[in-house]
Amino acid sequence: MSKSSAVFAINTKDMRPIYVTQPHLPPLDEFVPYLEKIWNSRVLTNGGPFHQRFEKALGEYLGVDHVALFSNGTLALVTALQALRITGEVITTPYSFVATAHSLLWNGIKPVFVDIDPRTFNLDPGQVEAAITPQTTAIMPVHCYGNPCDVEAMQRIADNYNLKLIYDSAHAFGVRDAGGSILRHGDLSVLSFHATKVFNTFEGGAIVCPDAKTKQRIDHLKNFGFIDEVTVVAPGINGKMSELNAAFGILQLDYIDQALERRKEIASMYREMLASVKGIRCAEGARDSVANYSYFPILVEDAYPLKRDELYYELRECNVYARRYFYPLISDFPMYRGLPSSQPDRLPVAHDIASRILCLPIYPGLDADQIYRIVDIIEGASR
Ligand code: T4K
């Protein structure tokens, strides 16, 4: 069915709400045997058999050597900073979900925001270098929307100034560059398996670590700092993933490749159809890398007759819930806006992108009619 013939049917027939995402779930009956095993064993958490199996399976799938599972990505970020004993100032991006910077505050670290690259929406390496002070101990970039950062430039800066490099890779599950998993870069890489992510375990997260020793420290830190029954070596937290989430993750791995494939198809449908809409620019994908199509960000340019917010509300009127990730910038939230690095004149690109961005719905269950319906609204509003 061509787009134009579909449009008619859509507007009259289907007005069900379409959200920015919908979690992928495997058939329920396939999860029941896992539940039975948990019920029989009564091992619910604290590094049980599913936890161990999932860590191994995940490492194999992602092509990385050491993975430490967490109950969510935020606690994984907080713990990653603890594991590397980061203090002082950390350079990071204002263009992300607020958890990126919150993980610094939870560790008593001062975030230093620097501007982003207008093409990738990731930290601009040139700006990172200029923001380094004697207090800087680390850089925390984000692979925003799953598009890889300039990992080589980041590593060069980290090496030159003896800084640690922790990637917030919450969006980057399954993303690869020419040398393999994007998660192998830096000192640590942190994943989120939240319900809204490409790969979900309801809630969940992980730290990808370079060696067994670092993983062991992280495993202690996520278990209150215990190294045995009676010895606590650090003020650790409870960041453990439960057996339920781990078992679900094992099952989800069976479906992830087909989910990624469907996301790719949806992204190319959007790209093709939106190419002719004046003033709508699809964000460029990553070059030379395998993407995961975790988000579908568009920029509402001046040539489009509506402002970004007008289009956002127009879509909502039609029951389409696109999202303005990442507006407002983290640097504009009350607990950050007093920082010198939060001043808007220091972050012109991030402010511009945050005022134009709109993430369109993308998830494996989104069907062609729904995509036509969304494009039709965007196109219609431009006439
Ligand atoms: N770093 C980065 C760069 C991140 O993006 C995130 C999380 C983190 C760190 C922290 O990782 P976690 O601690 O979360 O593991 C969502 C997510 O809650 C958050 O995980 C995510 N980033 C962020 C970008 O988006 P909201 O407030 O936009 O989610 P919500 O509840 O509005 O959900 C969006 C839509 O998804 C809903 O309209 C409907 C659909 N949905 C959502 C949920 C939760 C469902 O269909 N089912 C569901 O269960 O933050």
mmCIF file of N, CA and C and ligand atoms in Angstrom, residues 19-23 72-75 77 96-97 99-100 142 168 170-171 191-197 203-205 295 321 323 325-326, ligand 1:
data_model
loop_
_atom_site.group_PDB
_atom_site.id
_atom_site.type_symbol
_atom_site.label_atom_id
_atom_site.label_comp_id
_atom_site.label_asym_id
_atom_site.label_seq_id
_atom_site.Cartn_x
_atom_site.Cartn_y
_atom_site.Cartn_z
ATOM 1 N N TYR A 19 2.333 6.001 21.615
ATOM 2 C CA TYR A 19 3.330 6.593 22.509
ATOM 3 C C TYR A 19 4.707 6.546 21.866
ATOM 4 N N VAL A 20 5.613 7.320 22.441
ATOM 5 C CA VAL A 20 6.961 7.394 21.859
ATOM 6 C C VAL A 20 7.619 6.018 21.795
ATOM 7 N N THR A 21 7.239 5.188 22.750
ATOM 8 C CA THR A 21 7.742 3.821 22.706
ATOM 9 C C THR A 21 6.758 2.885 23.393
ATOM 10 N N GLN A 22 6.969 1.623 23.184
ATOM 11 C CA GLN A 22 6.162 0.579 23.841
ATOM 12 C C GLN A 22 7.131 -0.580 24.059
ATOM 13 N N PRO A 23 7.216 -1.080 25.284
ATOM 14 C CA PRO A 23 8.223 -2.112 25.531
ATOM 15 C C PRO A 23 7.973 -3.371 24.722
ATOM 16 N N ASN A 72 18.989 -0.940 37.982
ATOM 17 C CA ASN A 72 18.633 0.082 36.991
ATOM 18 C C ASN A 72 19.896 0.814 36.548
ATOM 19 N N GLY A 73 19.760 1.599 35.507
ATOM 20 C CA GLY A 73 20.922 2.279 34.938
ATOM 21 C C GLY A 73 21.456 3.391 35.841
ATOM 22 N N THR A 74 20.565 4.044 36.587
ATOM 23 C CA THR A 74 21.004 5.154 37.436
ATOM 24 C C THR A 74 21.931 4.655 38.541
ATOM 25 N N LEU A 75 21.549 3.561 39.208
ATOM 26 C CA LEU A 75 22.426 3.015 40.249
ATOM 27 C C LEU A 75 23.728 2.489 39.638
ATOM 28 N N LEU A 77 25.251 3.925 37.105
ATOM 29 C CA LEU A 77 26.076 5.134 36.915
ATOM 30 C C LEU A 77 26.696 5.580 38.238
ATOM 31 N N SER A 96 20.967 15.355 27.781
ATOM 32 C CA SER A 96 20.783 13.947 28.150
ATOM 33 C C SER A 96 19.617 13.866 29.116
ATOM 34 N N PHE A 97 19.298 12.637 29.511
ATOM 35 C CA PHE A 97 18.313 12.431 30.572
ATOM 36 C C PHE A 97 18.972 12.848 31.887
ATOM 37 N N ALA A 99 19.315 11.718 34.716
ATOM 38 C CA ALA A 99 20.056 10.740 35.528
ATOM 39 C C ALA A 99 21.563 10.836 35.312
ATOM 40 N N THR A 100 21.976 11.252 34.115
ATOM 41 C CA THR A 100 23.415 11.355 33.840
ATOM 42 C C THR A 100 24.068 12.268 34.874
ATOM 43 N N VAL A 142 27.773 10.868 26.766
ATOM 44 C CA VAL A 142 26.598 10.012 26.519
ATOM 45 C C VAL A 142 26.552 9.697 25.026
ATOM 46 N N ASP A 168 28.077 7.030 29.573
ATOM 47 C CA ASP A 168 26.668 6.727 29.809
ATOM 48 C C ASP A 168 26.158 6.160 28.484
ATOM 49 N N ALA A 170 23.405 4.366 28.114
ATOM 50 C CA ALA A 170 22.022 3.934 28.353
ATOM 51 C C ALA A 170 21.257 3.698 27.053
ATOM 52 N N HIS A 171 21.625 4.445 25.994
ATOM 53 C CA HIS A 171 20.888 4.319 24.719
ATOM 54 C C HIS A 171 21.584 3.384 23.733
ATOM 55 N N LEU A 191 24.890 0.723 30.906
ATOM 56 C CA LEU A 191 23.676 0.454 30.121
ATOM 57 C C LEU A 191 22.418 0.604 30.975
ATOM 58 N N SER A 192 21.298 0.892 30.317
ATOM 59 C CA SER A 192 19.996 0.854 30.990
ATOM 60 C C SER A 192 19.101 -0.150 30.268
ATOM 61 N N PHE A 193 18.391 -0.952 31.055
ATOM 62 C CA PHE A 193 17.403 -1.882 30.476
ATOM 63 C C PHE A 193 15.998 -1.488 30.927
ATOM 64 N N HIS A 194 15.787 -0.186 31.081
ATOM 65 C CA HIS A 194 14.468 0.305 31.474
ATOM 66 C C HIS A 194 13.426 -0.074 30.415
ATOM 67 N N ALA A 195 12.168 -0.104 30.864
ATOM 68 C CA ALA A 195 11.058 -0.482 29.971
ATOM 69 C C ALA A 195 11.055 0.285 28.655
ATOM 70 N N THR A 196 11.559 1.513 28.660
ATOM 71 C CA THR A 196 11.510 2.350 27.450
ATOM 72 C C THR A 196 12.723 2.140 26.542
ATOM 73 N N LYS A 197 13.604 1.252 26.920
ATOM 74 C CA LYS A 197 14.840 1.082 26.154
ATOM 75 C C LYS A 197 14.704 -0.022 25.096
ATOM 76 N N GLU A 203 12.882 -3.089 34.623
ATOM 77 C CA GLU A 203 13.914 -2.166 35.091
ATOM 78 C C GLU A 203 15.217 -2.957 35.041
ATOM 79 N N GLY A 204 16.305 -2.260 34.865
ATOM 80 C CA GLY A 204 17.591 -2.966 34.878
ATOM 81 C C GLY A 204 18.690 -2.106 34.305
ATOM 82 N N GLY A 205 19.900 -2.560 34.489
ATOM 83 C CA GLY A 205 21.043 -1.845 33.940
ATOM 84 C C GLY A 205 22.285 -2.698 34.088
ATOM 85 N N TYR A 295 15.880 5.686 19.113
ATOM 86 C CA TYR A 295 14.987 6.853 19.064
ATOM 87 C C TYR A 295 14.914 7.283 17.603
ATOM 88 N N TYR A 321 1.905 10.670 20.860
ATOM 89 C CA TYR A 321 2.673 11.227 21.970
ATOM 90 C C TYR A 321 4.171 11.167 21.687
ATOM 91 N N ARG A 323 7.954 12.789 21.953
ATOM 92 C CA ARG A 323 8.565 13.370 23.160
ATOM 93 C C ARG A 323 9.701 14.311 22.812
ATOM 94 N N TYR A 325 12.679 14.735 23.958
ATOM 95 C CA TYR A 325 13.960 14.341 24.569
ATOM 96 C C TYR A 325 15.074 15.034 23.819
ATOM 97 N N PHE A 326 15.925 15.940 24.346
ATOM 98 C CA PHE A 326 16.069 16.239 25.744
ATOM 99 C C PHE A 326 15.855 17.728 25.977
HETATM 100 N N1 T4K B 1 21.186 7.854 31.190
HETATM 101 C C1 T4K B 1 20.440 8.131 30.109
HETATM 102 C C2 T4K B 1 21.082 8.790 28.936
HETATM 103 C C3 T4K B 1 19.092 7.772 30.090
HETATM 104 O O1 T4K B 1 18.336 8.056 28.991
HETATM 105 C C4 T4K B 1 18.522 7.129 31.217
HETATM 106 C C5 T4K B 1 17.121 6.793 31.218
HETATM 107 C C6 T4K B 1 19.359 6.841 32.313
HETATM 108 C C7 T4K B 1 20.687 7.234 32.251
HETATM 109 C C8 T4K B 1 18.859 6.155 33.537
HETATM 110 O O2 T4K B 1 18.573 4.797 33.310
HETATM 111 P P1 T4K B 1 17.436 4.081 34.257
HETATM 112 O O3 T4K B 1 17.791 4.360 35.686
HETATM 113 O O4 T4K B 1 16.092 4.637 33.858
HETATM 114 O O5 T4K B 1 17.595 2.613 33.901
HETATM 115 C C9 T4K B 1 12.168 7.576 30.341
HETATM 116 C C10 T4K B 1 12.769 6.505 31.203
HETATM 117 O O6 T4K B 1 12.140 6.419 32.478
HETATM 118 C C11 T4K B 1 14.231 6.600 31.399
HETATM 119 O O7 T4K B 1 14.684 5.301 31.709
HETATM 120 C C12 T4K B 1 14.937 7.055 30.134
HETATM 121 N N2 T4K B 1 16.344 7.251 30.333
HETATM 122 C C13 T4K B 1 14.318 8.334 29.629
HETATM 123 C C14 T4K B 1 14.986 8.841 28.366
HETATM 124 O O8 T4K B 1 12.971 8.094 29.331
HETATM 125 P P2 T4K B 1 10.146 9.158 30.776
HETATM 126 O O9 T4K B 1 9.788 9.930 31.986
HETATM 127 O O10 T4K B 1 10.153 9.843 29.474
HETATM 128 O O11 T4K B 1 9.284 7.815 30.658
HETATM 129 P P3 T4K B 1 7.703 7.650 30.524
HETATM 130 O O12 T4K B 1 7.233 6.907 31.718
HETATM 131 O O13 T4K B 1 7.082 8.956 30.216
HETATM 132 O O14 T4K B 1 7.597 6.676 29.271
HETATM 133 C C15 T4K B 1 7.581 7.120 27.939
HETATM 134 C C16 T4K B 1 6.514 6.336 27.179
HETATM 135 O O15 T4K B 1 6.855 4.980 27.124
HETATM 136 C C17 T4K B 1 5.141 6.379 27.840
HETATM 137 O O16 T4K B 1 4.415 7.461 27.326
HETATM 138 C C18 T4K B 1 4.498 5.068 27.425
HETATM 139 C C19 T4K B 1 5.683 4.148 27.217
HETATM 140 N N3 T4K B 1 5.835 3.203 28.342
HETATM 141 C C20 T4K B 1 6.590 3.577 29.425
HETATM 142 C C21 T4K B 1 6.740 2.710 30.476
HETATM 143 C C22 T4K B 1 7.562 3.104 31.688
HETATM 144 C C23 T4K B 1 5.210 1.983 28.295
HETATM 145 O O17 T4K B 1 4.509 1.675 27.298
HETATM 146 N N4 T4K B 1 5.391 1.106 29.318
HETATM 147 C C24 T4K B 1 6.116 1.417 30.423
HETATM 148 O O18 T4K B 1 6.261 0.593 31.336
HETATM 149 O O19 T4K B 1 11.609 8.598 31.098
#
